[in-house]
PDB file of C-alpha atoms and ligand atoms in Angstrom:
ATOM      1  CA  UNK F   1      15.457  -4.971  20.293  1.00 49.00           C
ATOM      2  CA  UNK F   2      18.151  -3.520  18.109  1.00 58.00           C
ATOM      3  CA  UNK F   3      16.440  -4.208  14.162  1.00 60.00           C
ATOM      4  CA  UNK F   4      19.588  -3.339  13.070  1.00 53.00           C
ATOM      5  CA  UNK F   5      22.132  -5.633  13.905  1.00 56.00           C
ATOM      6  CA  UNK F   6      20.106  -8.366  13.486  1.00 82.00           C
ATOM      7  CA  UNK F   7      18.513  -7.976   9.938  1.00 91.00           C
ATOM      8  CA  UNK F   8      20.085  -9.787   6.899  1.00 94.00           C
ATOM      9  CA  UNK F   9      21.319  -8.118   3.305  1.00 95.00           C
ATOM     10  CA  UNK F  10      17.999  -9.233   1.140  1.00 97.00           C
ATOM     11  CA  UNK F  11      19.583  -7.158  -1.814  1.00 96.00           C
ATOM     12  CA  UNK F  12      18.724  -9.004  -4.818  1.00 96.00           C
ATOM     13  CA  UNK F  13      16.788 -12.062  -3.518  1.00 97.00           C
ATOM     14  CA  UNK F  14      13.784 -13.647  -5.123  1.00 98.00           C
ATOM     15  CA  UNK F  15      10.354 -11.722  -3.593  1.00 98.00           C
ATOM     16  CA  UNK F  16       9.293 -15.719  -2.089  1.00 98.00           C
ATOM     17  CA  UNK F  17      12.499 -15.562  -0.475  1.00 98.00           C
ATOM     18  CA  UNK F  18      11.994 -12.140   1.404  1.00 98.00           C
ATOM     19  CA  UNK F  19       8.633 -13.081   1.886  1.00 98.00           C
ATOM     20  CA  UNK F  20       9.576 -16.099   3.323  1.00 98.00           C
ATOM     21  CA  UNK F  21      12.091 -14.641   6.215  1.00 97.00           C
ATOM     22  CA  UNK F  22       9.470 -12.044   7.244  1.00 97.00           C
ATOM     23  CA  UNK F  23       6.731 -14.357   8.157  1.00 97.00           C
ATOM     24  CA  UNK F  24       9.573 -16.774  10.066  1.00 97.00           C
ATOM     25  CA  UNK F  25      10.959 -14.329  11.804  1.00 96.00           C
ATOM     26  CA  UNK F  26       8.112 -11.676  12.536  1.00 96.00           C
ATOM     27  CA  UNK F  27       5.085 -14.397  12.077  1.00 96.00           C
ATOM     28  CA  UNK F  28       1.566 -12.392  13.022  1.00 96.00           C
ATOM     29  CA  UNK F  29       3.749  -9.761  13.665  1.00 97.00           C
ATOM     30  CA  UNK F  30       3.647  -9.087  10.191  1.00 98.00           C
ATOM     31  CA  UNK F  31       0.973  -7.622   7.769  1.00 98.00           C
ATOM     32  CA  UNK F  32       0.891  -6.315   4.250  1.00 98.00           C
ATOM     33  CA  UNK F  33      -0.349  -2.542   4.031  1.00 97.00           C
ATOM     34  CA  UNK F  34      -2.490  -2.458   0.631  1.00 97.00           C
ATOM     35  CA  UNK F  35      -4.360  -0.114  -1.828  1.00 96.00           C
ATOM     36  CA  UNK F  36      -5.016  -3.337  -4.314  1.00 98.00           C
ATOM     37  CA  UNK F  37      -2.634  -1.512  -6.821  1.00 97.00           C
ATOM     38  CA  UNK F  38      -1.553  -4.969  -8.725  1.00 97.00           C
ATOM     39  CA  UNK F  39       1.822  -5.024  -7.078  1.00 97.00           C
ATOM     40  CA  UNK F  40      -0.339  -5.078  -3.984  1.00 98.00           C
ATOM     41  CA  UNK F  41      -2.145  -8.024  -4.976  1.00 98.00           C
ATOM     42  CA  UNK F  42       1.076  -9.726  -5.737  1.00 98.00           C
ATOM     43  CA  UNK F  43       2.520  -9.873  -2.466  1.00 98.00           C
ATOM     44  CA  UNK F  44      -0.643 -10.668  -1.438  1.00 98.00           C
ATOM     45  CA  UNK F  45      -0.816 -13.928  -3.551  1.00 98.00           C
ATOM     46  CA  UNK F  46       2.822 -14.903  -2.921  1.00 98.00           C
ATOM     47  CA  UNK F  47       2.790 -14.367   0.762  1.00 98.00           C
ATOM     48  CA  UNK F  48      -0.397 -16.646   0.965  1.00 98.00           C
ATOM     49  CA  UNK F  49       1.414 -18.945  -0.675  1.00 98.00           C
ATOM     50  CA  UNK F  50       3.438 -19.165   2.196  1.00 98.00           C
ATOM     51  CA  UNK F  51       1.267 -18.156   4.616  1.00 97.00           C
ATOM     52  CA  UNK F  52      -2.552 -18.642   4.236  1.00 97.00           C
ATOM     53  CA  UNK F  53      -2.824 -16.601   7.583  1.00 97.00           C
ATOM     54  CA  UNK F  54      -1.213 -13.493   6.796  1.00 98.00           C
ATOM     55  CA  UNK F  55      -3.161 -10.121   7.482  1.00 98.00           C
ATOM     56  CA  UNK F  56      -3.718  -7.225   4.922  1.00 98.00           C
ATOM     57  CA  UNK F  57      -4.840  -3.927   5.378  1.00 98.00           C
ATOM     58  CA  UNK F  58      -7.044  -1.499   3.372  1.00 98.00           C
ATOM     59  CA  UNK F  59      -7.302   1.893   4.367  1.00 97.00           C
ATOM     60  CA  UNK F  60     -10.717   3.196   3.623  1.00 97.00           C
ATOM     61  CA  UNK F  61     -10.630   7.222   3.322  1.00 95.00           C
ATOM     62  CA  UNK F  62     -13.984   7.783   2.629  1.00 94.00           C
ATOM     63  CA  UNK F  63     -12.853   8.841  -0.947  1.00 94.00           C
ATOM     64  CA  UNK F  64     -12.322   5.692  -2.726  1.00 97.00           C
ATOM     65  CA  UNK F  65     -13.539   4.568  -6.337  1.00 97.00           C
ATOM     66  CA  UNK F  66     -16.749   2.213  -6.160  1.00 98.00           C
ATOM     67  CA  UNK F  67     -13.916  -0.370  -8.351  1.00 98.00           C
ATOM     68  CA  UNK F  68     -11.633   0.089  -5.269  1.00 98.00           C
ATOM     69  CA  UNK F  69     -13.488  -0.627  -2.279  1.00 98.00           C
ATOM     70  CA  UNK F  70     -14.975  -4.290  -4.326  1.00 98.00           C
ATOM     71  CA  UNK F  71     -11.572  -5.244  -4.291  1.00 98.00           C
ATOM     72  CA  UNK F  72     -11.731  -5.914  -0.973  1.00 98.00           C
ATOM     73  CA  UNK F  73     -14.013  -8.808  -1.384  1.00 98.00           C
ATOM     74  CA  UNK F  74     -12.540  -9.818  -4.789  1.00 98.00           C
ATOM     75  CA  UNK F  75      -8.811 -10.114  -3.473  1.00 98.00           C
ATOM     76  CA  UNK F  76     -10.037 -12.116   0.327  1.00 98.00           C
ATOM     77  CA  UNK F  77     -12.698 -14.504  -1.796  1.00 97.00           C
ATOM     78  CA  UNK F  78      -9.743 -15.070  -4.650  1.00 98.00           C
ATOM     79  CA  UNK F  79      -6.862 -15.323  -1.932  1.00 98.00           C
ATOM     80  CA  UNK F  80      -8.915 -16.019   1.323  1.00 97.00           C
ATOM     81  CA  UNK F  81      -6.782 -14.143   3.686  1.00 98.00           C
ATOM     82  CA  UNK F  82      -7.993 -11.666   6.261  1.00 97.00           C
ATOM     83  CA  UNK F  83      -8.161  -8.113   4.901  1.00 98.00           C
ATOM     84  CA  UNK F  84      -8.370  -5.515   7.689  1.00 98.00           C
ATOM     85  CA  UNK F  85     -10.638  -2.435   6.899  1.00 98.00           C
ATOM     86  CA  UNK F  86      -8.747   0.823   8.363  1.00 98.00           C
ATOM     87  CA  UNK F  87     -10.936   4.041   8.593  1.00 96.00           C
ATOM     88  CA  UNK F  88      -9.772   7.137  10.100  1.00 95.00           C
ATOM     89  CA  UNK F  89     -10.574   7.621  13.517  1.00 92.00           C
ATOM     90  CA  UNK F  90     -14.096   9.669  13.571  1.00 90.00           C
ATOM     91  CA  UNK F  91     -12.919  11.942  16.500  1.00 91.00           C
ATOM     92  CA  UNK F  92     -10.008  13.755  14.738  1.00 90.00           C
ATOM     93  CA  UNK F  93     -11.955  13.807  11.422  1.00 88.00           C
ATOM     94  CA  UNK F  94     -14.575  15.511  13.319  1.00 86.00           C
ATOM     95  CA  UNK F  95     -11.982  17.706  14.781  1.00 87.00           C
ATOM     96  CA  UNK F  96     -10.265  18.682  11.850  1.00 86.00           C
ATOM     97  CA  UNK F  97     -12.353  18.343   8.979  1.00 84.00           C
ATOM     98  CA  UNK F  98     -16.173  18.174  10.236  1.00 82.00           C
ATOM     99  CA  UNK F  99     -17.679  18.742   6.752  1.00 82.00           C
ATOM    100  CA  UNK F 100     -17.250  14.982   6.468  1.00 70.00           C
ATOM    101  CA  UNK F 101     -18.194  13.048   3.595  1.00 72.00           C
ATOM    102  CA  UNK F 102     -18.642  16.486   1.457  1.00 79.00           C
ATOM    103  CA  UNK F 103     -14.970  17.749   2.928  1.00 80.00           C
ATOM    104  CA  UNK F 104     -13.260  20.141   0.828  1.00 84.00           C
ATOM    105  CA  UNK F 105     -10.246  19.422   2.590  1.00 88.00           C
ATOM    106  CA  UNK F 106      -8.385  17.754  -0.032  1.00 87.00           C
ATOM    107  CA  UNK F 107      -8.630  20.694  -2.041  1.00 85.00           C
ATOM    108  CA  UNK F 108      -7.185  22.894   0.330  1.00 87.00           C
ATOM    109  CA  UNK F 109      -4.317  20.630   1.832  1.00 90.00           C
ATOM    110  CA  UNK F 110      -3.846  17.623   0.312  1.00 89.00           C
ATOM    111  CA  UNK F 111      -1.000  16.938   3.221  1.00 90.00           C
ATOM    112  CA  UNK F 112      -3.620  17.828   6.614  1.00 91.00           C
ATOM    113  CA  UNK F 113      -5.995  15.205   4.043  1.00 92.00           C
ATOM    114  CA  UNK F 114      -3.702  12.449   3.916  1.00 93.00           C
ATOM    115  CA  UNK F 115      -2.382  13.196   6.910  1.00 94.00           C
ATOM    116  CA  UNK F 116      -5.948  12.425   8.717  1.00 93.00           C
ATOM    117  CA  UNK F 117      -7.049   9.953   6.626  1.00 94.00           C
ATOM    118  CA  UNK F 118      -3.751   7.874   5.409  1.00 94.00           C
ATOM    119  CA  UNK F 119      -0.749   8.556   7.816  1.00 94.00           C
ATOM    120  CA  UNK F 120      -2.697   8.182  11.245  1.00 94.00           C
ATOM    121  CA  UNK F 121      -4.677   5.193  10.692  1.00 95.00           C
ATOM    122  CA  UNK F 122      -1.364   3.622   9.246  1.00 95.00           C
ATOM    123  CA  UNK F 123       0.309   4.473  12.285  1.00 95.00           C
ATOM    124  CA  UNK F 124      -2.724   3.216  14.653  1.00 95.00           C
ATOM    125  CA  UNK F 125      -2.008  -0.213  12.116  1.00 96.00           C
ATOM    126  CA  UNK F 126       1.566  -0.426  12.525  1.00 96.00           C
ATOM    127  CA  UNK F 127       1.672   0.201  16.913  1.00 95.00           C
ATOM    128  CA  UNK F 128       0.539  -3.177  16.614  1.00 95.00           C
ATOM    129  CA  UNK F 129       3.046  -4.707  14.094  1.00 97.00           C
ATOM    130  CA  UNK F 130       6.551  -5.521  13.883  1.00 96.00           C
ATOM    131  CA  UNK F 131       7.082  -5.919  10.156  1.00 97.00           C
ATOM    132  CA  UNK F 132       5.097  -3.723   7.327  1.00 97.00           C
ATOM    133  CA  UNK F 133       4.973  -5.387   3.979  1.00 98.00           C
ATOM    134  CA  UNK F 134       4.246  -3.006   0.987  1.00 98.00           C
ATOM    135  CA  UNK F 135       3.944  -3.607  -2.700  1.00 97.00           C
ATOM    136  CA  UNK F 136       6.542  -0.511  -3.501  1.00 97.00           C
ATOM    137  CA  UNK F 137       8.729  -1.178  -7.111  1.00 97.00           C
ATOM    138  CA  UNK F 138      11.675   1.325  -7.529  1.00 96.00           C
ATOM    139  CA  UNK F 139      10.320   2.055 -10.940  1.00 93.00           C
ATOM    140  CA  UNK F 140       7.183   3.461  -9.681  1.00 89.00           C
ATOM    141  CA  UNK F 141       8.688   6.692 -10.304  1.00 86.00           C
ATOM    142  CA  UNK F 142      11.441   9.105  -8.538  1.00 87.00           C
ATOM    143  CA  UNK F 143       9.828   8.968  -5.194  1.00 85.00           C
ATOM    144  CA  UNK F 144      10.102   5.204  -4.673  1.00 90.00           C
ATOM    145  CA  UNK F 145      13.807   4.877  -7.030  1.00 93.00           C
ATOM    146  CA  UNK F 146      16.327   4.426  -3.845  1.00 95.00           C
ATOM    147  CA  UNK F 147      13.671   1.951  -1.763  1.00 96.00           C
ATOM    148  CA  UNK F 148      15.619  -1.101   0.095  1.00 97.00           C
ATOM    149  CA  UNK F 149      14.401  -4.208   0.339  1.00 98.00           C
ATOM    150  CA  UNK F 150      14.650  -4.028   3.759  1.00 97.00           C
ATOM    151  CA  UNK F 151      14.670  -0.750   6.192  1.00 95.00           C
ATOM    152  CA  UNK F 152      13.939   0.152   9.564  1.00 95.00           C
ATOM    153  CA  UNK F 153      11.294   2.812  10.255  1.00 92.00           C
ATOM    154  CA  UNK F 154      10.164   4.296  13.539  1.00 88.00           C
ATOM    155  CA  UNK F 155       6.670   5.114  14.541  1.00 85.00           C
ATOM    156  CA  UNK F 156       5.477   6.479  17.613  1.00 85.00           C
ATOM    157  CA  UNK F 157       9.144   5.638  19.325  1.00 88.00           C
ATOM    158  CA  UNK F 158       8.931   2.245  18.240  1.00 90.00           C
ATOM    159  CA  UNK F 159      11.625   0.344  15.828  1.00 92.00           C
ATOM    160  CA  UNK F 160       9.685  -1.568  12.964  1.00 95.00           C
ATOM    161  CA  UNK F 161      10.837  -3.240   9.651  1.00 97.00           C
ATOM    162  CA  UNK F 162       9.100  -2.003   6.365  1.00 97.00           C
ATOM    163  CA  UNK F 163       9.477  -4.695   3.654  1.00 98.00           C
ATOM    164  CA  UNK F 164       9.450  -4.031   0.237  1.00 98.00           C
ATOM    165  CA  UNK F 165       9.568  -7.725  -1.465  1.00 98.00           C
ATOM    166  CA  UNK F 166       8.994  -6.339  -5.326  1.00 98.00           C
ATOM    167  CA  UNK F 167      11.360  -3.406  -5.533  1.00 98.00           C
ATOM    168  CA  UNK F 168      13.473  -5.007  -8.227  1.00 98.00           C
ATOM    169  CA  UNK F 169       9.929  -5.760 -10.331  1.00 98.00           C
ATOM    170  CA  UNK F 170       8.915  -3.678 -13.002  1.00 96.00           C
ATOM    171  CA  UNK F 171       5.327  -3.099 -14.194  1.00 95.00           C
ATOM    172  CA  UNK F 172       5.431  -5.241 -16.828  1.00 96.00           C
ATOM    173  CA  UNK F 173       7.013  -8.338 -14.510  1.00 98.00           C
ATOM    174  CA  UNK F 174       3.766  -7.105 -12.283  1.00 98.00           C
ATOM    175  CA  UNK F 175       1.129  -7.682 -14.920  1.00 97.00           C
ATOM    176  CA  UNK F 176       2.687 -11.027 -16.183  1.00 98.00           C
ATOM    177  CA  UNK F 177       2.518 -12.397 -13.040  1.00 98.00           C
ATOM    178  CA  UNK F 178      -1.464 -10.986 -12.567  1.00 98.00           C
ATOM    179  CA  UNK F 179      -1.965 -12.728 -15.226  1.00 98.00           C
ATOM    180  CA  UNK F 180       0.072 -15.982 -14.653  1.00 98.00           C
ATOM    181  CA  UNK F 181      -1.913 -16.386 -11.814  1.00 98.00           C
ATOM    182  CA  UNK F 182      -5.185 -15.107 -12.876  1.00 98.00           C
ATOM    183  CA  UNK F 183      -5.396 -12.489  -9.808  1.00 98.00           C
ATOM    184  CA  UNK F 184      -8.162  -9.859  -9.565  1.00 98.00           C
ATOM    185  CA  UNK F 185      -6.981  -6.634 -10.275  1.00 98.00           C
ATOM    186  CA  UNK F 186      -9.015  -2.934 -10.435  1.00 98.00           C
ATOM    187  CA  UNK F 187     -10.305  -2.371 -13.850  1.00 97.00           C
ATOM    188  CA  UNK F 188      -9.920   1.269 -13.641  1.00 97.00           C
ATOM    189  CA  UNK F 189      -6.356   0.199 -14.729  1.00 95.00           C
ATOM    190  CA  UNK F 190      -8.215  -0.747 -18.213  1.00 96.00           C
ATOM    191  CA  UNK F 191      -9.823   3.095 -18.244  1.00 95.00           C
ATOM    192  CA  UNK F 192      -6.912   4.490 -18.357  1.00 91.00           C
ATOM    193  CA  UNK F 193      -5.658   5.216 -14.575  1.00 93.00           C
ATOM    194  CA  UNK F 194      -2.162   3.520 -14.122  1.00 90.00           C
ATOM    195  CA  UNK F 195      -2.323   4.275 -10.589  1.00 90.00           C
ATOM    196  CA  UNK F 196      -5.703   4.753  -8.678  1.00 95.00           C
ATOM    197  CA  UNK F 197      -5.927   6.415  -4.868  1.00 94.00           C
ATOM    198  CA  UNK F 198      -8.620   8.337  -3.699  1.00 95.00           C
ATOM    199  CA  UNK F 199     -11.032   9.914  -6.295  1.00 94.00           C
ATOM    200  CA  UNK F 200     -11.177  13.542  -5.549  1.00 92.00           C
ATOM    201  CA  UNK F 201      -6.821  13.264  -6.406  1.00 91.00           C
ATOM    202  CA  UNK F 202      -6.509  10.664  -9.272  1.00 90.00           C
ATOM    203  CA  UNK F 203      -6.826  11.336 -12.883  1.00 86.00           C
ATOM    204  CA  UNK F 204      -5.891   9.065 -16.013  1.00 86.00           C
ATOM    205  CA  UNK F 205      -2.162   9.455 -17.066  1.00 86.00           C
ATOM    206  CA  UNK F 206      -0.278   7.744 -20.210  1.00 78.00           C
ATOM    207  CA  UNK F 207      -0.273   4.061 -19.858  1.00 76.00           C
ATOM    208  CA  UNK F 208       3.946   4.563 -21.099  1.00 75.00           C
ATOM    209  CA  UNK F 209       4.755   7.315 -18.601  1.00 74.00           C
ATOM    210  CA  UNK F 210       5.473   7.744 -14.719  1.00 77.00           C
ATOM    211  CA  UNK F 211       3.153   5.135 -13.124  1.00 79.00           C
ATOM    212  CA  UNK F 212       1.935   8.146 -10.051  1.00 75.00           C
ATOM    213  CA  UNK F 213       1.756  10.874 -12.739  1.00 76.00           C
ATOM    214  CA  UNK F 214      -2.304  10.507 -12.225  1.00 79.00           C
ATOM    215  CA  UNK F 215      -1.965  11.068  -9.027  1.00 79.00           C
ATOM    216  CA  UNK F 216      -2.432  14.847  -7.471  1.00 72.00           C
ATOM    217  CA  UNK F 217      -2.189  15.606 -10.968  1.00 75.00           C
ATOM    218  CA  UNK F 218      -0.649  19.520 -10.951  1.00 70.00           C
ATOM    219  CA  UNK F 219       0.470  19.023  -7.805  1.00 74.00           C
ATOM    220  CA  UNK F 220       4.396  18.845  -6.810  1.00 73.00           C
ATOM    221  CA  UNK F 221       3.156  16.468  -4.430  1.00 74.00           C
ATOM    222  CA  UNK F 222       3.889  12.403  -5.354  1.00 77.00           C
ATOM    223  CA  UNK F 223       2.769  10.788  -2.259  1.00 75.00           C
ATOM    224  CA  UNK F 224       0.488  10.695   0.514  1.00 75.00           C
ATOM    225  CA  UNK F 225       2.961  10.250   3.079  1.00 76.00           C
ATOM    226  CA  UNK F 226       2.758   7.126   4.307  1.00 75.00           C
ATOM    227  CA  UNK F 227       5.734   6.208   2.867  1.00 78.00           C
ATOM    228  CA  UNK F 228       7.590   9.569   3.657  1.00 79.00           C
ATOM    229  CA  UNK F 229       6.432  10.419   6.641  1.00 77.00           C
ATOM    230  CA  UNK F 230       6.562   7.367   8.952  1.00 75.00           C
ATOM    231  CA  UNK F 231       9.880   6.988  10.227  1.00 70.00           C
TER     232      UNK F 231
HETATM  233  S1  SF4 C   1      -5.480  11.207  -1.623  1.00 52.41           S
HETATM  234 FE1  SF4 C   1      -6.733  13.089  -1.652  1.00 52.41          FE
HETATM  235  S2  SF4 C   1      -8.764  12.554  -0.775  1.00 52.41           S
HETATM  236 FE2  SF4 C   1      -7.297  10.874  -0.317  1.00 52.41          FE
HETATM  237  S3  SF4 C   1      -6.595  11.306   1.731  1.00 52.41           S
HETATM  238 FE3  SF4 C   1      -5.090  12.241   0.323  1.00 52.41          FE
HETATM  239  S4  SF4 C   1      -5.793  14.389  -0.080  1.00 52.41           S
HETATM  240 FE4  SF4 C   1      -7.488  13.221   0.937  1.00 52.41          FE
END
């Protein structure tokens, strides 16, 4: 199937509206990727609105904040959708990083980290999916400025479509419609951490500045890679 030819411009369309052509045309085929950052939760609300079966998924790295991992519950009791709980698989963490929960490995390579515990469970995720809906906003910082709406990635030699519904949103268009809608959200956000990933890598930043400057704070690095390196 050629993704390509067959994929309309979305440039510019109301988030419901994008929303709304991925679950017709890619149905259970489709499923929101999530770290229940509050743009996260957003597509999550508005695509239940459309869709009261649509699938989530959480990837659990063994590293998350305590806050994090009770948004799981929080977001499927508020929104009652089914949020999938990825881990990495055991065999390659005992492979590559056997110290386990008390790995170092983020300290030494923050890439082979996210690499084994973000990029390859995403990928295990997305051999089973057609369409990958992700909370992304081109103000997010540099990293994320140029994201489509719509664009074609390939993972393990297969086409998919990543959808990015909020890229025209800005943070405070985020939080207004959190609020709006009284969604849950992570209240590390309130203790200063714009932007919260895995604990060993996140630090508070300005509330005012770069959304990611908390994370891998010293680091040139902006992002884990799922969003670079698939596809
Ligand atoms: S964010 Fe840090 S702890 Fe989490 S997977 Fe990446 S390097 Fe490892």
């Amino acid at each position: 199937m050629s993704f390509h030819s067959e994929l309309p411009d979305l440039e510019g369309k109301d988030a419901r509206d994008i929303l709304a052509f991925t679950l017709d045309r890619f149905g259970s085929r489709a499923a929101i990727s999530t770290a229940f950052g509050p743009s996260g939760v957003v597509v999550m609300h508005l695509a239940s609105t459309l869709d009261p079966g649509i699938r989530a998924f959480f990837l659990d790295t063994g590293f998350h904040f305590p806050e994090t991992l009770e948004m799981v519950d929080r977001v499927r009791d508020r929104l009652g959708i089914t949020i999938d709980v990825v881990r990495p698989d055991a065999d390659a963490v005992a492979a590559l990083d056997p110290e386990g929960a008390s790995s170092r490995l983020h300290a030494r390579d923050t890439d082979a980290c996210c690499g084994l515990r973000k990029v390859e469970p995403t990928r295990r995720v997305l051999a089973g999916l057609d369409a990958w809906i992700t909370g992304l906003r081109r103000d997010q910082g540099p990293s994320r400025a140029a994201t489509p709406v719509l664009e074609v990635k390939e993972s393990d030699g297969r086409a998919l479509v990543k959808v990015n519904p909020l890229v025209a949103w800005d943070r405070k268009a985020v939080w207004a419609y959190l609020f709006a809608h009284d969604l849950p959200y992570n209240p590390l956000h309130d203790r200063g951490y714009p932007s919260v990933g895995c604990w060993p890598c996140t630090r508070p930043a300005a509330a005012d500045g770069d959304e990611r400057a908390g994370r891998w704070a010293g680091e040139a690095k902006t992002e884990c890679g799922l969003h670079t390196r698939i596809g």
